[in-house]
PDB file of N, CA and C in Angstrom:
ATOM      1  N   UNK A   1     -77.902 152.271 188.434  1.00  0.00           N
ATOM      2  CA  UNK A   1     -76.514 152.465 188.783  1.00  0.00           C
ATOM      3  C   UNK A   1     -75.803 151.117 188.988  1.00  0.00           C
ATOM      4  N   UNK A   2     -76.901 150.281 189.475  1.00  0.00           N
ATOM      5  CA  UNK A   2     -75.824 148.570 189.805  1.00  0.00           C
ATOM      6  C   UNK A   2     -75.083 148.304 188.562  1.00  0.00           C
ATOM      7  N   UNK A   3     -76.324 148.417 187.200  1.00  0.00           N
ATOM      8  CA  UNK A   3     -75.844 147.628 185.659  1.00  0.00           C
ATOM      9  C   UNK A   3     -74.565 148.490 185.715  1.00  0.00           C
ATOM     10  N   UNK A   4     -74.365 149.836 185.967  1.00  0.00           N
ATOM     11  CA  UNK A   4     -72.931 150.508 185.494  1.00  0.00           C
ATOM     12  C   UNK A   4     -71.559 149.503 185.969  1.00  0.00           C
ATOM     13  N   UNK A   5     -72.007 149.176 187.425  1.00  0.00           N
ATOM     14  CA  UNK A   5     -70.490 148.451 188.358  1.00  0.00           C
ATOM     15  C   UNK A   5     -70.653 146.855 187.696  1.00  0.00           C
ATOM     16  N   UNK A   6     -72.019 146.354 187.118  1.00  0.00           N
ATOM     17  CA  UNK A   6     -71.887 145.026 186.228  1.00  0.00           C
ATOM     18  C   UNK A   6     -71.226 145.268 185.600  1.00  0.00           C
ATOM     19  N   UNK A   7     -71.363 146.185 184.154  1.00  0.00           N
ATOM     20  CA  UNK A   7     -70.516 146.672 183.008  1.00  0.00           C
ATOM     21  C   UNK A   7     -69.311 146.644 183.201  1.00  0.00           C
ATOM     22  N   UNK A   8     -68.793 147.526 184.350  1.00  0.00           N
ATOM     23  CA  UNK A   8     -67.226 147.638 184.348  1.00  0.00           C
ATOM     24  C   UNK A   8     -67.071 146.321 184.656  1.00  0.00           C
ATOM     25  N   UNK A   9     -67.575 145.667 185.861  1.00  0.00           N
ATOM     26  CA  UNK A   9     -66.770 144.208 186.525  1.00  0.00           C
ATOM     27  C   UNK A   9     -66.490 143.897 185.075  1.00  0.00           C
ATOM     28  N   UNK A  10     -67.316 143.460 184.251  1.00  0.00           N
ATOM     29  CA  UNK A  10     -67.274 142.684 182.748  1.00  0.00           C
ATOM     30  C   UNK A  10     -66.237 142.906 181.853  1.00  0.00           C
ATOM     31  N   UNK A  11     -66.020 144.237 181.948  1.00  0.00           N
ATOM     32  CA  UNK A  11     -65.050 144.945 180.945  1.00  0.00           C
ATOM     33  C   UNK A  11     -64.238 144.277 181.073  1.00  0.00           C
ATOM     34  N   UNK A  12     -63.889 144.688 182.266  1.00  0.00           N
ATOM     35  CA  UNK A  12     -62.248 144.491 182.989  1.00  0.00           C
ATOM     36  C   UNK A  12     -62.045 143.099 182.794  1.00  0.00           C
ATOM     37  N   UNK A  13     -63.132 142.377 183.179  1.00  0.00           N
ATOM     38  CA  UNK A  13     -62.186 141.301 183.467  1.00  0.00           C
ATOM     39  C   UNK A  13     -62.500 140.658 181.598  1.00  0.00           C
ATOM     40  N   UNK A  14     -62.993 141.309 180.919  1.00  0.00           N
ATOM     41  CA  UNK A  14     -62.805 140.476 179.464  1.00  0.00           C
ATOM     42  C   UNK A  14     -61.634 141.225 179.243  1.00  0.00           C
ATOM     43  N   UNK A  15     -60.846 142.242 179.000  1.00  0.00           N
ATOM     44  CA  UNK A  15     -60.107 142.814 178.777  1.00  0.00           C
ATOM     45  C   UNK A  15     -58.693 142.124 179.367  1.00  0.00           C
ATOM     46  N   UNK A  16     -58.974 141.540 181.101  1.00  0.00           N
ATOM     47  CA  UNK A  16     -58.224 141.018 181.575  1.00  0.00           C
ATOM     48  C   UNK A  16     -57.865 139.456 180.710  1.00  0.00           C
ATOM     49  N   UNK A  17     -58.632 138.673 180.561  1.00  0.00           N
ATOM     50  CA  UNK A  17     -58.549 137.512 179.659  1.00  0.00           C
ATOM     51  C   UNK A  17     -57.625 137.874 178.261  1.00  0.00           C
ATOM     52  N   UNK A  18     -58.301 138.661 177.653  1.00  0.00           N
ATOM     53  CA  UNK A  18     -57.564 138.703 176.700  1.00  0.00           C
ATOM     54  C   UNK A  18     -56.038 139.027 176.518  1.00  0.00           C
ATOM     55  N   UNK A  19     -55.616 140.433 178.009  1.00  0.00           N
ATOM     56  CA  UNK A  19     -53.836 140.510 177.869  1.00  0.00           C
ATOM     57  C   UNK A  19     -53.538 139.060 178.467  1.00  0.00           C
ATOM     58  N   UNK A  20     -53.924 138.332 179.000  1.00  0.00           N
ATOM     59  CA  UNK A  20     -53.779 136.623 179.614  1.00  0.00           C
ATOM     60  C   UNK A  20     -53.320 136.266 178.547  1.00  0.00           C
ATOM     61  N   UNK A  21     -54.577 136.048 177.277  1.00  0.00           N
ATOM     62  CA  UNK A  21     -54.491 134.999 175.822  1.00  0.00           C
ATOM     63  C   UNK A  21     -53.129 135.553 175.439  1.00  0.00           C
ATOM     64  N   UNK A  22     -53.116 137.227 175.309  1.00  0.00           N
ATOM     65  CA  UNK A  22     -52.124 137.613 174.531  1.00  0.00           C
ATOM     66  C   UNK A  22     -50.709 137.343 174.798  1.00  0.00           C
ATOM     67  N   UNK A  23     -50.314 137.251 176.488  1.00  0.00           N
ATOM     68  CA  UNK A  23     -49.099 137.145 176.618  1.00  0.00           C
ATOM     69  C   UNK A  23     -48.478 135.737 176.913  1.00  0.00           C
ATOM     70  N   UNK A  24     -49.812 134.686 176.678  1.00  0.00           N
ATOM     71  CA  UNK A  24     -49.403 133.497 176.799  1.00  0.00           C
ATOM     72  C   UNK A  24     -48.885 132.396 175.503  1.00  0.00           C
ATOM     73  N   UNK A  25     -49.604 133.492 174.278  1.00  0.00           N
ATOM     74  CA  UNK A  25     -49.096 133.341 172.876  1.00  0.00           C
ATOM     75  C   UNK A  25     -48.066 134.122 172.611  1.00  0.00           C
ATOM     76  N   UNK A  26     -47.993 135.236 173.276  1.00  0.00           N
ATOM     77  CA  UNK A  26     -46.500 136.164 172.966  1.00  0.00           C
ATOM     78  C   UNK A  26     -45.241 135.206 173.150  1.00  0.00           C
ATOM     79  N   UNK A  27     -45.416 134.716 174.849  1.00  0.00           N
ATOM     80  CA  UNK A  27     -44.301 133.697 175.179  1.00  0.00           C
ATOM     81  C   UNK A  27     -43.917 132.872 174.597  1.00  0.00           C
ATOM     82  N   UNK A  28     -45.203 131.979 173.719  1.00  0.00           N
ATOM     83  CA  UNK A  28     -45.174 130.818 172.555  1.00  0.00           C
ATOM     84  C   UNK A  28     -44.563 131.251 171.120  1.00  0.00           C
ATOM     85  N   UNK A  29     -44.085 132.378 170.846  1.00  0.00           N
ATOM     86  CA  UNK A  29     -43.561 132.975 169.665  1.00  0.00           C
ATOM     87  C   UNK A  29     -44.756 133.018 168.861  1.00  0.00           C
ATOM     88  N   UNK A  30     -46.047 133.380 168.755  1.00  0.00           N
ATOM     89  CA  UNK A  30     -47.005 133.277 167.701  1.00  0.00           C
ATOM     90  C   UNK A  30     -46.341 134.622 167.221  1.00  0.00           C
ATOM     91  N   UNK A  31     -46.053 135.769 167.410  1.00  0.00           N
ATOM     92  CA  UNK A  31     -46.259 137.113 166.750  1.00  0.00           C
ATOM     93  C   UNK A  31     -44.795 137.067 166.355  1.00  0.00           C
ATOM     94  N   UNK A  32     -43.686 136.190 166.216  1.00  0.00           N
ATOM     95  CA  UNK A  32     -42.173 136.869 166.126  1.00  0.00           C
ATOM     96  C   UNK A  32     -41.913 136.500 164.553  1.00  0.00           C
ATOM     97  N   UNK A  33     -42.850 136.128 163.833  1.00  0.00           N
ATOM     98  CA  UNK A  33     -42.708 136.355 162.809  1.00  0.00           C
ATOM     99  C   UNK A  33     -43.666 136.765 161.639  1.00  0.00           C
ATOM    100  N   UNK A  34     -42.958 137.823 161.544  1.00  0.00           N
ATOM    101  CA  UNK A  34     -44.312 138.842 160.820  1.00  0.00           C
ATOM    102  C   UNK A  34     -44.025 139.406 159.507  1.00  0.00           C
ATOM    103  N   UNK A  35     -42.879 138.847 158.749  1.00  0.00           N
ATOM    104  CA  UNK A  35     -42.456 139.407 157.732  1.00  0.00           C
ATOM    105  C   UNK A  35     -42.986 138.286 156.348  1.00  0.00           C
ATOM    106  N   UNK A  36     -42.087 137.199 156.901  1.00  0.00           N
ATOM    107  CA  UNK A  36     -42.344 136.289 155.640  1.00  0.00           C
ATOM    108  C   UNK A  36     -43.872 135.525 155.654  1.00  0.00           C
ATOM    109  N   UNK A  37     -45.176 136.173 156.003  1.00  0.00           N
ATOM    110  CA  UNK A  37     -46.234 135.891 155.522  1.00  0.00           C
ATOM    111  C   UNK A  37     -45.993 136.754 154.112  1.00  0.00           C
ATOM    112  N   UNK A  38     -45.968 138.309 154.357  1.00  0.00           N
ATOM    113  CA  UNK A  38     -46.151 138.851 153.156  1.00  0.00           C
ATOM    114  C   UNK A  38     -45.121 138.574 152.150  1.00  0.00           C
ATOM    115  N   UNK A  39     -44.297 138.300 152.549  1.00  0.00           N
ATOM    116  CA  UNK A  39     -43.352 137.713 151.482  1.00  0.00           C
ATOM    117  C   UNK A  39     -43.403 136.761 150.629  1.00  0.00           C
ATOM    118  N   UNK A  40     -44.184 135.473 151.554  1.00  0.00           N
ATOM    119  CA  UNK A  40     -44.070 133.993 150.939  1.00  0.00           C
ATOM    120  C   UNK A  40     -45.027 134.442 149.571  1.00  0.00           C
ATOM    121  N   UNK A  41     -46.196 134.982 149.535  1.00  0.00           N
ATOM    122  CA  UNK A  41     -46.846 135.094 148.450  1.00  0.00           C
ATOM    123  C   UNK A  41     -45.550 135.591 146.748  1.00  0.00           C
ATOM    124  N   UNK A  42     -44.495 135.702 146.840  1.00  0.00           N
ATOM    125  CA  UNK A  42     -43.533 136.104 146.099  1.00  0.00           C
ATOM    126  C   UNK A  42     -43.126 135.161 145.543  1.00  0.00           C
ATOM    127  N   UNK A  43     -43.098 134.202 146.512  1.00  0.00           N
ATOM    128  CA  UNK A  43     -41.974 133.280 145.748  1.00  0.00           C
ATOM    129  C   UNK A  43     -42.765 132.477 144.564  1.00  0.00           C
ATOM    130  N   UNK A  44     -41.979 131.739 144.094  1.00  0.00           N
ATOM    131  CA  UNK A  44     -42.898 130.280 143.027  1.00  0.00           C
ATOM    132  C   UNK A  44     -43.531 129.483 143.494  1.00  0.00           C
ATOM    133  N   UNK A  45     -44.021 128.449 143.030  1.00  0.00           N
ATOM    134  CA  UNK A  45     -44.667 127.467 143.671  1.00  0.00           C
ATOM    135  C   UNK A  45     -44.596 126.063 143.383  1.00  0.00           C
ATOM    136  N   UNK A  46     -43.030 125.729 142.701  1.00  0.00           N
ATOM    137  CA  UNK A  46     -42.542 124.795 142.418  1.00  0.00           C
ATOM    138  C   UNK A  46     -42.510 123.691 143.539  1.00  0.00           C
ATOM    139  N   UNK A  47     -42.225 124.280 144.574  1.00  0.00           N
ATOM    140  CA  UNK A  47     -41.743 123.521 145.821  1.00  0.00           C
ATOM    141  C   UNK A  47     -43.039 122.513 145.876  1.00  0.00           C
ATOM    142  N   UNK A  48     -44.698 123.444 145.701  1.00  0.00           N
ATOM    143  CA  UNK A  48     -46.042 122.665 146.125  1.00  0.00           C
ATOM    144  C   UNK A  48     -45.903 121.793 144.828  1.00  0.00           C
ATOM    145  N   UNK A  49     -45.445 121.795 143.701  1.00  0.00           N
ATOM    146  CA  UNK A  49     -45.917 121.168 142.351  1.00  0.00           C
ATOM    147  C   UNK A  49     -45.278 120.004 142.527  1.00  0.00           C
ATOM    148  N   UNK A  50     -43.749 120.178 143.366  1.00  0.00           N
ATOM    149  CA  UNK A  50     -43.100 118.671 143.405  1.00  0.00           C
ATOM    150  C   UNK A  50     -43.434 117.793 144.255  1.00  0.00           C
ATOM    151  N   UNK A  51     -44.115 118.340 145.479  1.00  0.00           N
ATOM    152  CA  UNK A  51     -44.814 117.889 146.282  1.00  0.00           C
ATOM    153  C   UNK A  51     -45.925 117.028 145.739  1.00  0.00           C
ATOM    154  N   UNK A  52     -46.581 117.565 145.060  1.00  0.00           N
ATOM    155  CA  UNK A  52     -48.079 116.787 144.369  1.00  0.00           C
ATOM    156  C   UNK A  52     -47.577 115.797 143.650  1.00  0.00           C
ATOM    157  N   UNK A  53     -46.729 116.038 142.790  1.00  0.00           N
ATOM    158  CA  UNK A  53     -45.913 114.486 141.830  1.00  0.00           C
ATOM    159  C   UNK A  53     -45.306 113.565 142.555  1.00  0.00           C
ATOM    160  N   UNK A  54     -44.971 113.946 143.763  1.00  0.00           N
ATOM    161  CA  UNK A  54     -44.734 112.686 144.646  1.00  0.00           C
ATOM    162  C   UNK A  54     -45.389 112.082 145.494  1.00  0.00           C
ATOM    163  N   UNK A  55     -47.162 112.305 145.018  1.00  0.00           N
ATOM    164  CA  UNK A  55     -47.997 111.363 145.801  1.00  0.00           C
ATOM    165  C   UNK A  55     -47.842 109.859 145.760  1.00  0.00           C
ATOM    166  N   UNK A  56     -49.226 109.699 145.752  1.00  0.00           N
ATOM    167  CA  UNK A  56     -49.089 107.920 146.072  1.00  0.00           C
ATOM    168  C   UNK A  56     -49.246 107.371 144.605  1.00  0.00           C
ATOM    169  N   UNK A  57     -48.781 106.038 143.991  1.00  0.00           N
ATOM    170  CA  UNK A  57     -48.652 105.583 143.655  1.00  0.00           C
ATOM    171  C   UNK A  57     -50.079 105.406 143.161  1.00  0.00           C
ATOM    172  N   UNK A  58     -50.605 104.710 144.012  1.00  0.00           N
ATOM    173  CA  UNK A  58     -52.092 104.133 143.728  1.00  0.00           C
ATOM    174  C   UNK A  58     -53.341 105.158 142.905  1.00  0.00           C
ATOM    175  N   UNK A  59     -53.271 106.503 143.727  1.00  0.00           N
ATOM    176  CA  UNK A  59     -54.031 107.433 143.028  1.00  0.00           C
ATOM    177  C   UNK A  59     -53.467 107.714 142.014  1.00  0.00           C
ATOM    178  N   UNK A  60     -52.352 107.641 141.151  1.00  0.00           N
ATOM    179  CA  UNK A  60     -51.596 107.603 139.884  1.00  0.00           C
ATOM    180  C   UNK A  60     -52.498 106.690 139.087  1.00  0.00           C
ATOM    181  N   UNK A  61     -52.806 105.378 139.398  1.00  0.00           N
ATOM    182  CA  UNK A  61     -53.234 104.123 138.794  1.00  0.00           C
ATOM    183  C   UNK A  61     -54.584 104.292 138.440  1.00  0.00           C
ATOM    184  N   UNK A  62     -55.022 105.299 139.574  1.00  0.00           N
ATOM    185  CA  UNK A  62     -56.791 105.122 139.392  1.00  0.00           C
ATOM    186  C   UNK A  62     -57.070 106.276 138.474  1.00  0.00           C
ATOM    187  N   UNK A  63     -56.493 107.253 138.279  1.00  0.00           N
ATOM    188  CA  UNK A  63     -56.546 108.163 137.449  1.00  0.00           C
ATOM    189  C   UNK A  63     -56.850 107.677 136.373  1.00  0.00           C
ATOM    190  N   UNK A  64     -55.519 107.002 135.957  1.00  0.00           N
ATOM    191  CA  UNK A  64     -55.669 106.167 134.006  1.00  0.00           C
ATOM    192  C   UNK A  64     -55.490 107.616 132.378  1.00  0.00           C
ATOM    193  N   UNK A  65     -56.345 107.146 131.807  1.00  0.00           N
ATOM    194  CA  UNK A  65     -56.466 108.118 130.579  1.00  0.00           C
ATOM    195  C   UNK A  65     -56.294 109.417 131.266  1.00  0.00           C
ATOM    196  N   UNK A  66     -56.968 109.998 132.029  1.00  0.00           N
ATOM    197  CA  UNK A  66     -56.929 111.230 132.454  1.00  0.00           C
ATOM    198  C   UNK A  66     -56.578 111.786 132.808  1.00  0.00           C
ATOM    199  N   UNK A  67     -55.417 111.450 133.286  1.00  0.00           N
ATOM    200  CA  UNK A  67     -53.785 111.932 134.107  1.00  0.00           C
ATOM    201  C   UNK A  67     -53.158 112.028 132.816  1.00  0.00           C
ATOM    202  N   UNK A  68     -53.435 111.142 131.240  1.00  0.00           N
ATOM    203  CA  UNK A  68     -52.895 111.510 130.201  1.00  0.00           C
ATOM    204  C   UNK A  68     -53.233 112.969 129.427  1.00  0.00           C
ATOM    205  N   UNK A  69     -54.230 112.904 129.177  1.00  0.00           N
ATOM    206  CA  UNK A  69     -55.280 113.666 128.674  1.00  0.00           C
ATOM    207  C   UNK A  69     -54.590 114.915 129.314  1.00  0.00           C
ATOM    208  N   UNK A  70     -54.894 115.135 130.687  1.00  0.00           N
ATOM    209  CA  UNK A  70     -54.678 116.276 131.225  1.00  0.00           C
ATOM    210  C   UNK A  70     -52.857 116.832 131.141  1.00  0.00           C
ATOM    211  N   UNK A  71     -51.889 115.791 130.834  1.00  0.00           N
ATOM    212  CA  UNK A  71     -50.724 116.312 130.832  1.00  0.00           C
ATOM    213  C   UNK A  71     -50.222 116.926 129.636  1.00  0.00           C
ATOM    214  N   UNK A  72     -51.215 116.504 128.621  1.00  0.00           N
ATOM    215  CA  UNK A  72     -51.027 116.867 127.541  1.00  0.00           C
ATOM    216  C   UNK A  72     -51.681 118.899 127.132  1.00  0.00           C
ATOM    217  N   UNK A  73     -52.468 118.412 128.115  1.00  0.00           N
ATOM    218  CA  UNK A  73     -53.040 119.500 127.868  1.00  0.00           C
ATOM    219  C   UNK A  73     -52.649 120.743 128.585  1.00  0.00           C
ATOM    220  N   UNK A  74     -51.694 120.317 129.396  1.00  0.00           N
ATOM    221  CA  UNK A  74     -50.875 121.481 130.162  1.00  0.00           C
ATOM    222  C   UNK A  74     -49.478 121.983 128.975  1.00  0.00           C
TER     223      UNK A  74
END
């Protein structure tokens, strides 16, 4: 009969932790946006492609032939 009043103490108070975690990320806005995950998968992905062409300079250089090779081949 003791393990039963262990069990509950345990429950409760993991149960208790967790509405804690939950309403201390609620306050932080983690959950107030819940739409444009499923959305973003929609759009294009131009935005990441222009991003990548405006790396560094240097990894441009070390590339060489193969940054040719490969543009051609796109």
């Amino acid at each position: 009969m003791d393990i039963l009043y262990l069990m509950i103490l345990c429950s409760v108070s993991l149960a208790a932790v967790f509405l804690v975690v939950f309403i201390v990320y609620a306050r932080k806005g983690q959950f107030e946006d819940d739409e444009s995950p499923a959305v973003r998968i929609l759009f294009d992905s131009d935005e990441i492609k222009e991003k990548e062409d405006t790396g560094n300079k240097e990894n441009d250089d070390e590339k060489g032939e193969n940054k040719k090779i490969e543009e051609k081949s796109e």
